[in-house]
PDB file of C-alpha atoms and ligand atoms in Angstrom:
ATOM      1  CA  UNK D   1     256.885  50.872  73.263  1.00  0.00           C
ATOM      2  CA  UNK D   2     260.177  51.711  74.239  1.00  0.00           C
ATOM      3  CA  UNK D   3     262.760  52.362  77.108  1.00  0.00           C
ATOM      4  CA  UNK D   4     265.782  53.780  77.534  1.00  0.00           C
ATOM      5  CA  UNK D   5     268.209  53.236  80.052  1.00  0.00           C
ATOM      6  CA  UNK D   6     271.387  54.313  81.278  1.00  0.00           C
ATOM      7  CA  UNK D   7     273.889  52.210  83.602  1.00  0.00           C
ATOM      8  CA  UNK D   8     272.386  49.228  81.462  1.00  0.00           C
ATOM      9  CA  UNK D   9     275.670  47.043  81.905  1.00  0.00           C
ATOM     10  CA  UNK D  10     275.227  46.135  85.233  1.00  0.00           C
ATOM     11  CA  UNK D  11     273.297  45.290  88.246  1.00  0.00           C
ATOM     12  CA  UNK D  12     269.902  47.122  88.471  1.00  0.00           C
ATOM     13  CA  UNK D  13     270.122  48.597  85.154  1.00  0.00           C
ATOM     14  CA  UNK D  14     271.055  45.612  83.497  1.00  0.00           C
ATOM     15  CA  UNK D  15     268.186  43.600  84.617  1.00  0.00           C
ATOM     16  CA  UNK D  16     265.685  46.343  83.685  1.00  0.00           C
ATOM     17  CA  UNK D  17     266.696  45.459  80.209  1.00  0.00           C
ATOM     18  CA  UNK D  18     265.720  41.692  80.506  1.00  0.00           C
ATOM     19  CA  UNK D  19     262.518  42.549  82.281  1.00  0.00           C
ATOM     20  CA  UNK D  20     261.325  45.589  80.264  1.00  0.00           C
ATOM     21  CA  UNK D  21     261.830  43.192  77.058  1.00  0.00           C
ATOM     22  CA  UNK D  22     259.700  40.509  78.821  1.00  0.00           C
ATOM     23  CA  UNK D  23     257.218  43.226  78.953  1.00  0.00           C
ATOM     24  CA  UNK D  24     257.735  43.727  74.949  1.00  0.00           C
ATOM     25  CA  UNK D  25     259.742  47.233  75.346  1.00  0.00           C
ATOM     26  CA  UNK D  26     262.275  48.116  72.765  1.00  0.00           C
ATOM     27  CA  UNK D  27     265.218  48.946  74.185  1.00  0.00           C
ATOM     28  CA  UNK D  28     268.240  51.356  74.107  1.00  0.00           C
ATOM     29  CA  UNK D  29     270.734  50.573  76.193  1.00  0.00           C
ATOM     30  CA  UNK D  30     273.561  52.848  77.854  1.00  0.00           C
ATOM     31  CA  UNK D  31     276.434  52.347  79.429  1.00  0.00           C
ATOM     32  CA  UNK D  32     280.568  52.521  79.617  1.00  0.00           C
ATOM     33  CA  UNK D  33     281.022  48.988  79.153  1.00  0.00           C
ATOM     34  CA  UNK D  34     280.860  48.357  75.138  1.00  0.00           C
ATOM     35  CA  UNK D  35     281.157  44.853  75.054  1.00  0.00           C
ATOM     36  CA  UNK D  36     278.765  44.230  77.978  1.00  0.00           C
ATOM     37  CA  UNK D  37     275.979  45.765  76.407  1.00  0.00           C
ATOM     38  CA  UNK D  38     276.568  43.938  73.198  1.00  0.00           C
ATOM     39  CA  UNK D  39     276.372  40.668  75.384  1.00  0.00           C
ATOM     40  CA  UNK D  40     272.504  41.858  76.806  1.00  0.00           C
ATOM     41  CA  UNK D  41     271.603  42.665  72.644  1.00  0.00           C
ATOM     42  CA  UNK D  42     272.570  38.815  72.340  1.00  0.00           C
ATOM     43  CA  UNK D  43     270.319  37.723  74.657  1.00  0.00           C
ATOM     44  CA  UNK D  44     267.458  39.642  73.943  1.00  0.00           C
ATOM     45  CA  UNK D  45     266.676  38.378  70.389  1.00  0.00           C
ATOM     46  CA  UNK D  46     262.898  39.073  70.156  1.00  0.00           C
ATOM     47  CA  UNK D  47     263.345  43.001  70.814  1.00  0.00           C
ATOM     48  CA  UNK D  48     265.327  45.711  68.475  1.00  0.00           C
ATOM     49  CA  UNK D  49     267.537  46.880  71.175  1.00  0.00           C
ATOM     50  CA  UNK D  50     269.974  49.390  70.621  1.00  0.00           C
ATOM     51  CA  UNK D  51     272.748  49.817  72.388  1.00  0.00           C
ATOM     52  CA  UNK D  52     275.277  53.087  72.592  1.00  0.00           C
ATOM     53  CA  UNK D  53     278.462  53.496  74.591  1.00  0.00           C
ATOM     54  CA  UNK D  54     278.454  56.651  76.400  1.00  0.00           C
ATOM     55  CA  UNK D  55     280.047  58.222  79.214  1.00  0.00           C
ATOM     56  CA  UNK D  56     277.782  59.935  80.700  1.00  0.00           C
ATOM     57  CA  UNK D  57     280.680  62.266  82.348  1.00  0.00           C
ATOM     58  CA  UNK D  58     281.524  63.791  79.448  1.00  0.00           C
ATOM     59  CA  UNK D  59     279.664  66.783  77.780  1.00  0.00           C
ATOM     60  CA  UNK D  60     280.735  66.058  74.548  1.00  0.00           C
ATOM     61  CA  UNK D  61     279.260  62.208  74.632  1.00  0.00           C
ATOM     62  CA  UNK D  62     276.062  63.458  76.161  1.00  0.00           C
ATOM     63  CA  UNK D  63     275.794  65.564  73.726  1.00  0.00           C
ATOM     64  CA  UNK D  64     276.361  63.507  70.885  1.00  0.00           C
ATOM     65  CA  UNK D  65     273.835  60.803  72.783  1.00  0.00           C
ATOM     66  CA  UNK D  66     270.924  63.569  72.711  1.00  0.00           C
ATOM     67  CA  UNK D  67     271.485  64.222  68.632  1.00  0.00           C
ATOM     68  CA  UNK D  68     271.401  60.154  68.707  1.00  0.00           C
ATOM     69  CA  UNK D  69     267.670  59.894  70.967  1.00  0.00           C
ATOM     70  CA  UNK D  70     266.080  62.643  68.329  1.00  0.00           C
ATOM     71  CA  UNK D  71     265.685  60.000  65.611  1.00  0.00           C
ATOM     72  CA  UNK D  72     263.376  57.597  68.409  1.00  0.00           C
ATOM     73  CA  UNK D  73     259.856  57.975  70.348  1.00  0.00           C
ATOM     74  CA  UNK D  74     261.092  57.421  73.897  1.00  0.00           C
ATOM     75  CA  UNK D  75     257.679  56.053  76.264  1.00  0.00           C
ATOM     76  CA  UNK D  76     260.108  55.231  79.352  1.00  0.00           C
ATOM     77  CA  UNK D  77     262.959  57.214  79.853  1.00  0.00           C
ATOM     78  CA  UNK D  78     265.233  55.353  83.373  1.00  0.00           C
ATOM     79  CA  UNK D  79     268.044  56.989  84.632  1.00  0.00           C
ATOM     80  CA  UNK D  80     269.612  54.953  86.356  1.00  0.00           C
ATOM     81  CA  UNK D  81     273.359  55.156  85.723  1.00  0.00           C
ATOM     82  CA  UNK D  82     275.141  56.520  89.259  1.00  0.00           C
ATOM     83  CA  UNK D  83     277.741  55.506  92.010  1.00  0.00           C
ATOM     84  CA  UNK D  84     278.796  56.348  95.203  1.00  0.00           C
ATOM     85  CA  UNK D  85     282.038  56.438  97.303  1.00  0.00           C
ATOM     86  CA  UNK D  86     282.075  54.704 101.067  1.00  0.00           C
ATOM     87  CA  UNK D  87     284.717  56.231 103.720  1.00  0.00           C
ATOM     88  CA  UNK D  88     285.168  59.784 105.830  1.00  0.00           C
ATOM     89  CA  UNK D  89     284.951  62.336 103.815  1.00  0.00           C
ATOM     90  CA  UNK D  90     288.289  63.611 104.610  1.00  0.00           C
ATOM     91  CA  UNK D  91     290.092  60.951 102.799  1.00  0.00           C
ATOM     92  CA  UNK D  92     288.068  60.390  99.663  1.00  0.00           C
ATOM     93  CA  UNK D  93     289.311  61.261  96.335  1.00  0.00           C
ATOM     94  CA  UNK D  94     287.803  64.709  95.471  1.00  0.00           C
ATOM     95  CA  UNK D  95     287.829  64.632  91.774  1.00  0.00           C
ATOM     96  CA  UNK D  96     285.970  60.759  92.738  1.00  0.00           C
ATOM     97  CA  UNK D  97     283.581  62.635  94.538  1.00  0.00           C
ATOM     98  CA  UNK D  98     283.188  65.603  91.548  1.00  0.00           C
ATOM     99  CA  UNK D  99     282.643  62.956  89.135  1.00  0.00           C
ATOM    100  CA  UNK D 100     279.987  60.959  91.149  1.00  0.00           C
ATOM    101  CA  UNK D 101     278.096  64.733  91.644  1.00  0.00           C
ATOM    102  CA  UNK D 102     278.606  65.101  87.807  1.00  0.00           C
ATOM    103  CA  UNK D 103     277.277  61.552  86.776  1.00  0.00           C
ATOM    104  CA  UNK D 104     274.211  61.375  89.687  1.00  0.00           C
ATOM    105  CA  UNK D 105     273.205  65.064  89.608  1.00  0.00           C
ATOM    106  CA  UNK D 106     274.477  66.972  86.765  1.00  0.00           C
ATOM    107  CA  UNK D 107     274.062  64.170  83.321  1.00  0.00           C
ATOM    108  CA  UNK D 108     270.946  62.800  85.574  1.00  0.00           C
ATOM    109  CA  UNK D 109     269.541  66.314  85.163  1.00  0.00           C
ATOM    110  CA  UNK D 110     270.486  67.406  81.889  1.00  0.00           C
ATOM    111  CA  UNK D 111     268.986  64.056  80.734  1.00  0.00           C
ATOM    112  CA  UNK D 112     266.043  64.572  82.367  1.00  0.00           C
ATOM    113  CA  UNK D 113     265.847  67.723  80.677  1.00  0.00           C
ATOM    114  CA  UNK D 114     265.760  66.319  77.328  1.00  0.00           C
ATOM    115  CA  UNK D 115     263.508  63.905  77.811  1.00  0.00           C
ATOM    116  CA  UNK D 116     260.458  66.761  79.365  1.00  0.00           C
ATOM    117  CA  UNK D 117     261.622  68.769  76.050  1.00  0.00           C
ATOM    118  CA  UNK D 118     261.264  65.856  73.399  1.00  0.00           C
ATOM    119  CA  UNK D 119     259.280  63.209  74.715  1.00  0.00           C
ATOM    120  CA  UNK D 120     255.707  63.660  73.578  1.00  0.00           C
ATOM    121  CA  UNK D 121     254.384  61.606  76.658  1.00  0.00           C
ATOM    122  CA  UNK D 122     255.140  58.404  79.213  1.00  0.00           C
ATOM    123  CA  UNK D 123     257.735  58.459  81.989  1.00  0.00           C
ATOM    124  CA  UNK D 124     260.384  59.396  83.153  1.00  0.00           C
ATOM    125  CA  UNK D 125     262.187  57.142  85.921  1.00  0.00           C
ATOM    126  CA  UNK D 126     264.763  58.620  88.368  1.00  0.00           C
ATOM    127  CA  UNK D 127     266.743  56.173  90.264  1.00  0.00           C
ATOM    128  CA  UNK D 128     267.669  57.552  93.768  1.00  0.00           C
ATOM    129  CA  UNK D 129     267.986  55.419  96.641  1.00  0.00           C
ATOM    130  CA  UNK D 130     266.995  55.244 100.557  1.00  0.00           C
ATOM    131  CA  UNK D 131     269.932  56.935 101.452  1.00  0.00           C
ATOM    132  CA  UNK D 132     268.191  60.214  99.714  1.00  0.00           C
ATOM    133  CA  UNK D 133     266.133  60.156 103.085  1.00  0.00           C
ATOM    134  CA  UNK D 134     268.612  60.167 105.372  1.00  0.00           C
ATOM    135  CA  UNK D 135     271.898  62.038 105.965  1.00  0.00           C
ATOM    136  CA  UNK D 136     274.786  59.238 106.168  1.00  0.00           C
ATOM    137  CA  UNK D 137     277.932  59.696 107.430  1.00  0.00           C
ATOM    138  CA  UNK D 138     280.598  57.916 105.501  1.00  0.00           C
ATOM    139  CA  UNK D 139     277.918  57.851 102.280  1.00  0.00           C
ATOM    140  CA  UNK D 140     278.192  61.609 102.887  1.00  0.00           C
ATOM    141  CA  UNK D 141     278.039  63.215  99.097  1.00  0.00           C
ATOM    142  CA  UNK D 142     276.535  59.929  97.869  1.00  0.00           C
ATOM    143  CA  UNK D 143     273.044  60.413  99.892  1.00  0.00           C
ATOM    144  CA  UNK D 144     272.979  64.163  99.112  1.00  0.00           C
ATOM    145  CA  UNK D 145     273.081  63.526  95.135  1.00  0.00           C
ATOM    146  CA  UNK D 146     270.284  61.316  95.625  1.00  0.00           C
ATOM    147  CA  UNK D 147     268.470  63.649  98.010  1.00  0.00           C
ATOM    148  CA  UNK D 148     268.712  65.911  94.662  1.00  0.00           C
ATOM    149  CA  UNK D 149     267.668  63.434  92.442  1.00  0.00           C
ATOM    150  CA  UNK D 150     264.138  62.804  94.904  1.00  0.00           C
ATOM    151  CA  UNK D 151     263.270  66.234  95.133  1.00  0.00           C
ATOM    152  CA  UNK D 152     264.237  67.488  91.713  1.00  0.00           C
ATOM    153  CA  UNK D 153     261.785  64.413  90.159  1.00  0.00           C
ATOM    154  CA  UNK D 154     258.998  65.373  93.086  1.00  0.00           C
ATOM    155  CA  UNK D 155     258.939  68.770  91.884  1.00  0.00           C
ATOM    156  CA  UNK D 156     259.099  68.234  88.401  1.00  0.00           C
ATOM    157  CA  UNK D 157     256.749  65.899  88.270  1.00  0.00           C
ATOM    158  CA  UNK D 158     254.150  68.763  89.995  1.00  0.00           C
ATOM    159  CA  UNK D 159     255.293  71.113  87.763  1.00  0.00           C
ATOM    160  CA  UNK D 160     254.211  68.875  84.394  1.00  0.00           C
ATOM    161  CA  UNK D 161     250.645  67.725  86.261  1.00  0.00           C
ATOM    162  CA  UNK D 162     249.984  71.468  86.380  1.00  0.00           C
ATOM    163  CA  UNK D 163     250.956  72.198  83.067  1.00  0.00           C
ATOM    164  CA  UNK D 164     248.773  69.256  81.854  1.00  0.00           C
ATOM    165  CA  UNK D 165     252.350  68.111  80.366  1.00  0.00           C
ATOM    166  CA  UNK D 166     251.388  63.716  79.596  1.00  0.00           C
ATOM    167  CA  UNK D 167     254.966  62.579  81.642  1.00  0.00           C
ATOM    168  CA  UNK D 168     255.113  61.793  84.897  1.00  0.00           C
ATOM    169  CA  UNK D 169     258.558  61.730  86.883  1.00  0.00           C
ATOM    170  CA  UNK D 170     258.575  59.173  89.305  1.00  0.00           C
ATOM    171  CA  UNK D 171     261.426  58.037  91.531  1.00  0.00           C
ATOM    172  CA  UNK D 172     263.230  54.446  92.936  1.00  0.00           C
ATOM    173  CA  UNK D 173     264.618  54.912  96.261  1.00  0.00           C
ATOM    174  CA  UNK D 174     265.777  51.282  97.297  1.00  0.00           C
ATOM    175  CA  UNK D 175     267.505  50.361  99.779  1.00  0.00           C
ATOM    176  CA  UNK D 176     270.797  48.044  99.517  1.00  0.00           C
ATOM    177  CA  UNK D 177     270.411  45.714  96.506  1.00  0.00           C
ATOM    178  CA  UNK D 178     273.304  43.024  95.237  1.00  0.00           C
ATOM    179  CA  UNK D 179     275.037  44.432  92.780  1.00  0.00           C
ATOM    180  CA  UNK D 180     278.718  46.364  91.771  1.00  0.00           C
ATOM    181  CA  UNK D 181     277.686  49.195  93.642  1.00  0.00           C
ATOM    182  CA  UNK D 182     279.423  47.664  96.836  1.00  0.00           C
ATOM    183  CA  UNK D 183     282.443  47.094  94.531  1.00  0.00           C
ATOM    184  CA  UNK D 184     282.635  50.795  93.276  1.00  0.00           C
ATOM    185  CA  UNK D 185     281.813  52.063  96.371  1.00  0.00           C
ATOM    186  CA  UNK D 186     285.272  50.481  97.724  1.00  0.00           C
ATOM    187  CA  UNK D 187     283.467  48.350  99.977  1.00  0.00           C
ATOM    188  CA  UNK D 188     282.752  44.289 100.962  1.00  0.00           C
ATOM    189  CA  UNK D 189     279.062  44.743 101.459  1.00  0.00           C
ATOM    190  CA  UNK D 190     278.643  42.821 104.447  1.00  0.00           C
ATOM    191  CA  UNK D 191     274.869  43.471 104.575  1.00  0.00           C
ATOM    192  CA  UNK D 192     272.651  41.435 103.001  1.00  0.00           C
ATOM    193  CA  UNK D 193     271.243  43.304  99.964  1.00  0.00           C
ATOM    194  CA  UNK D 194     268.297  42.514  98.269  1.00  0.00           C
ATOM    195  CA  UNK D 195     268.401  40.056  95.214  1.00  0.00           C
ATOM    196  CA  UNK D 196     268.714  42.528  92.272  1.00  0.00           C
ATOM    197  CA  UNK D 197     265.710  40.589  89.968  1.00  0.00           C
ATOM    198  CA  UNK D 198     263.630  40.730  92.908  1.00  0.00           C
ATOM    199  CA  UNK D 199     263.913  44.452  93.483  1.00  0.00           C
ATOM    200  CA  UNK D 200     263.751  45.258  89.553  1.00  0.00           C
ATOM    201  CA  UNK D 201     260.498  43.526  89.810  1.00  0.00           C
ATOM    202  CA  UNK D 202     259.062  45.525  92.228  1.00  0.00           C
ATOM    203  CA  UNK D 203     260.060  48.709  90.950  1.00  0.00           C
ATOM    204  CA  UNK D 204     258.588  47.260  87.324  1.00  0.00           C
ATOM    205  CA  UNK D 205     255.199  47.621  89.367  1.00  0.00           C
ATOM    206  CA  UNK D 206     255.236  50.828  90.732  1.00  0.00           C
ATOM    207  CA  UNK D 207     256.309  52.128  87.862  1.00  0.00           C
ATOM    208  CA  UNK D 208     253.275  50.782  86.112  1.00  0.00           C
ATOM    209  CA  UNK D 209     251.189  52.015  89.248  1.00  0.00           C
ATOM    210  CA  UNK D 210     252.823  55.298  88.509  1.00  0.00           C
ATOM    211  CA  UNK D 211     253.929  55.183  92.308  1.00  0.00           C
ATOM    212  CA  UNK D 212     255.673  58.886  92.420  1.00  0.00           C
ATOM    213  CA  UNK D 213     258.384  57.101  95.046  1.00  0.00           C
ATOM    214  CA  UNK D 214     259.160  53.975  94.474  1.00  0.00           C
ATOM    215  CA  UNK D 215     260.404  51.978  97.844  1.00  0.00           C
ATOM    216  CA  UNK D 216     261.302  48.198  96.962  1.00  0.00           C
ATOM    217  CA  UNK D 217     260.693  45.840  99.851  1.00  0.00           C
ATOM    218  CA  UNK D 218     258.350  45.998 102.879  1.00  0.00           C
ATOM    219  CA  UNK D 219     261.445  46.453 105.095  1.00  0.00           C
ATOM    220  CA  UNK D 220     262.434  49.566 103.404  1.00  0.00           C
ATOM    221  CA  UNK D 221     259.189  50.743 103.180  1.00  0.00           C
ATOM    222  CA  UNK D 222     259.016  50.639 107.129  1.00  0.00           C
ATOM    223  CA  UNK D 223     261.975  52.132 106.936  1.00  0.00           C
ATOM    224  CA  UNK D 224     261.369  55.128 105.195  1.00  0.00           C
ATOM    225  CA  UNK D 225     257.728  55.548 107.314  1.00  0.00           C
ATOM    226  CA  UNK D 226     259.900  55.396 110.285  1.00  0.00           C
ATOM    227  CA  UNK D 227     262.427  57.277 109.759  1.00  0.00           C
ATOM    228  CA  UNK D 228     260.028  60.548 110.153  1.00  0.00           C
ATOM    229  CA  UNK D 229     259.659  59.807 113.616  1.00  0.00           C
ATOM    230  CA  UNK D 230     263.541  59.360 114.757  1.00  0.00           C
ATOM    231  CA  UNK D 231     265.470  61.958 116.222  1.00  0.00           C
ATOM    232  CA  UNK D 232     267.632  63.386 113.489  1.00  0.00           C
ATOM    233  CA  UNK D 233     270.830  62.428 116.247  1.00  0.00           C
ATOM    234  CA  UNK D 234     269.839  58.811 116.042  1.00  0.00           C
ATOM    235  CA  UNK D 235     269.055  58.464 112.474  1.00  0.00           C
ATOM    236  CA  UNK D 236     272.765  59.968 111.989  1.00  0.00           C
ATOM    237  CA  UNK D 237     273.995  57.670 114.701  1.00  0.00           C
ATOM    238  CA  UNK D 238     272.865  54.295 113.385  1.00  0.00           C
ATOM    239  CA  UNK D 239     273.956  55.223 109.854  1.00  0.00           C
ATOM    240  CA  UNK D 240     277.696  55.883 110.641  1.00  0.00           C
ATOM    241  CA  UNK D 241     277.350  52.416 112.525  1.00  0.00           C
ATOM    242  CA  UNK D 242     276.233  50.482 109.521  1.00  0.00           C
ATOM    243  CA  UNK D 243     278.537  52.406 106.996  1.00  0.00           C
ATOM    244  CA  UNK D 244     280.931  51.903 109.494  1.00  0.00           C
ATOM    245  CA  UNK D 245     280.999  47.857 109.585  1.00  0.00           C
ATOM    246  CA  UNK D 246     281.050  47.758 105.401  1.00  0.00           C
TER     247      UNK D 246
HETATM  248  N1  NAP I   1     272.971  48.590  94.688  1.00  0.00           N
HETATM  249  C1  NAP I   1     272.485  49.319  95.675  1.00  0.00           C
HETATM  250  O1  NAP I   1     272.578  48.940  96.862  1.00  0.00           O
HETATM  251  C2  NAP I   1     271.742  50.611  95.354  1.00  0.00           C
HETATM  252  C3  NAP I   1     270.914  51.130  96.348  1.00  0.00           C
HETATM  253  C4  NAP I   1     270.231  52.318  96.082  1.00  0.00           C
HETATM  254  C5  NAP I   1     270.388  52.953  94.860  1.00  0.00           C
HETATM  255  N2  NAP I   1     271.218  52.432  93.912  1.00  0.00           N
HETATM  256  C6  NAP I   1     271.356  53.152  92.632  1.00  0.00           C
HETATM  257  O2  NAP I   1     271.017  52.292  91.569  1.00  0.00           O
HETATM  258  C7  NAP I   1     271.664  52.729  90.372  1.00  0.00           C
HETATM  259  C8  NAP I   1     272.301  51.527  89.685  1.00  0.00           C
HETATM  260  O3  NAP I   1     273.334  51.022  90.507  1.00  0.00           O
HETATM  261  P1  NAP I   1     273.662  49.476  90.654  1.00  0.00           P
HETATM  262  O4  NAP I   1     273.438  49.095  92.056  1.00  0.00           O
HETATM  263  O5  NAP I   1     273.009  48.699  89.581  1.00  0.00           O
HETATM  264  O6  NAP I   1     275.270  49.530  90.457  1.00  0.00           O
HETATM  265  P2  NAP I   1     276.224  48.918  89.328  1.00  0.00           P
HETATM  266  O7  NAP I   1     276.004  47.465  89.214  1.00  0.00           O
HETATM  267  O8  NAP I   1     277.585  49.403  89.700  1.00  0.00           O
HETATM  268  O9  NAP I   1     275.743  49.637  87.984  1.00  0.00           O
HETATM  269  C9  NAP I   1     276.035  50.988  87.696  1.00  0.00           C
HETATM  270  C10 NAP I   1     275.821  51.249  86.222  1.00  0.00           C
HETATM  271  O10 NAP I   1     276.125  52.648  85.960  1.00  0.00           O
HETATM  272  C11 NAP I   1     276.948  52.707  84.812  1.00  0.00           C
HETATM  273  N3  NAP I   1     277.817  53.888  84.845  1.00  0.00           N
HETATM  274  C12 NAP I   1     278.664  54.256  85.843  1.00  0.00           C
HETATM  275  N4  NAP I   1     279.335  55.353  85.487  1.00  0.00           N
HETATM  276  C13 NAP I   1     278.908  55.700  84.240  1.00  0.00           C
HETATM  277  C14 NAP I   1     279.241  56.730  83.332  1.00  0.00           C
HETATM  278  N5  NAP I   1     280.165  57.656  83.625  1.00  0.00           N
HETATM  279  N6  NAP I   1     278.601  56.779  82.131  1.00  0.00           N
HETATM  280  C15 NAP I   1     277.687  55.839  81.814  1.00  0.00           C
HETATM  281  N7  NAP I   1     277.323  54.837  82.635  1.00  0.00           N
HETATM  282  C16 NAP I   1     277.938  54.765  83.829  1.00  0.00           C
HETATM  283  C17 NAP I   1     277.775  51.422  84.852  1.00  0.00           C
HETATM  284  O11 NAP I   1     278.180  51.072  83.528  1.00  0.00           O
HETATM  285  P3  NAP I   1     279.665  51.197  82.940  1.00  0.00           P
HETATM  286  O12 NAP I   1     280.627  51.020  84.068  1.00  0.00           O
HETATM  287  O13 NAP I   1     279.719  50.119  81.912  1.00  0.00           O
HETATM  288  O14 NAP I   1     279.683  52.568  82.346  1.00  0.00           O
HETATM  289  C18 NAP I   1     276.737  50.431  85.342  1.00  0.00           C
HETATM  290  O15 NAP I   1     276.005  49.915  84.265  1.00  0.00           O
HETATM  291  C19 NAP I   1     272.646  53.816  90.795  1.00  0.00           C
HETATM  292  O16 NAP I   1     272.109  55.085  90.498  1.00  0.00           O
HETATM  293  C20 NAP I   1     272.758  53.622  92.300  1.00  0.00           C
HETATM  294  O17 NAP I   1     273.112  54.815  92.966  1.00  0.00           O
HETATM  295  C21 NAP I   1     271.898  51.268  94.134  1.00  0.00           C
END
């Protein structure tokens, strides 16, 4: 068996690396950050891991990364590599904001792509978040890419059942986790995030439940249940306040 994963230097990503090779999973790794992936390939001596420096915001390395993914049977395919951007709209970068679209919609999607057109079955994982549920003032472009990457999996994931395609899309939405993501956000997370190995676990599980959403945690879980019931006002209310305090 083996997984890929993008956004493997870091946080969620990176510890989906250790875990999967736990599980046995060869691995090929993703990221930016050269020298941090070559640090994981240390560490994981009883897999073959593979690891590739890509970014995933440029055409030309994508496409170079598909030619690369030809020569391997891919079983689980985790997309996981994103970011967002924290503060009014107004005043954020906009070529920032372009290249967050670009990394969390646009490679997200073209990856995905390749994987329905040359896996032969398994899964496909798309990491979204909570925020995909909610529109979030001050998080404003971040929660819409993810509301993309929900939908886009949901659908796709119909689409291949009715085709009697063998790969299933499934989606992570968690909710604040301890990792860079505060950091490249431009924030001090001041909320308490859920520990990152605890949250991989979880999502580990669902995946191999074949869970079509995957929420980590019972408290985001209520969350998400609840937040069909609040007045759209409120829900967009008590976000600004709690993007407000980061
Ligand atoms: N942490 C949270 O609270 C939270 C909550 C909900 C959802 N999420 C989602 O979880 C995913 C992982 O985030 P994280 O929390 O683990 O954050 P993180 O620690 O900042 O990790 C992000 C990863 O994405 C990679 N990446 C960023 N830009 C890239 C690019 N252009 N090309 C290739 N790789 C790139 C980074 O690697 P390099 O810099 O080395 O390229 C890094 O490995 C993201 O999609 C995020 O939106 C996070």
């Amino acid at each position: 068996m083996r997984a890929f994963i993008t956004g493997a230097s870091s946080g969620i990503g990176r510890e989906l690396a250790f875990q999967l090779a736990e599980l046995n999973y060869d691995l090929i790794l993703v990221a930016r950050r050269y020298e941090r992936l070559e640090e994981i390939k240390k560490q994981i001596t009883n897999r073959d891991v593979i690891i590739i420096q890509s970014d995933l915001n440029d055409p030309d390395q994508l496409s170079a990364l598909f030619k690369q993914l030809k020569s391997y049977e891919i079983d689980l395919f985790i997309n996981n590599a994103g970011f967002g951007k924290v503060g009014d709209s107004i005043e954020i970068d906009t070529s920032q904001e372009i290249k967050m679209i670009e990394l969390n919609i646009i490679s997200l999607h073209a990856l995905t792509k390749f994987a329905i057109q040359h896996m032969h079955k398994g899964k496909i994982v798309n990491i979204s978040s909570l925020a995909a549920y909610l529109p979030t003032p001050k998080l404003a472009s971040y929660a819409a890419t993810k509301s993309y990457v929900t939908n886009y999996s949901m659908a796709l994931d119909y689409e291949l059942k009715k085709l009697k395609v063998p790969i299933k899309v499934l989606s992570v939405a968690p909710g604040p986790i301890k990792t860079e993501f505060g950091k490249v956000a431009g924030v001090n997370q001041k909320m308490k995030g859920m520990d990152v190995k605890k949250c991989v676990k979880k999502m580990i599980k669902g995946i191999e439940n074949n869970k079509k959403v995957i929420v980590p945690g019972f408290k985001m879980k209520l969350l998400k249940f609840i937040l069909h019931f609040i007045p759209r006002r409120w829900v967009l209310a008590s976000a600004y306040k709690i993007q407000n305090k980061k």
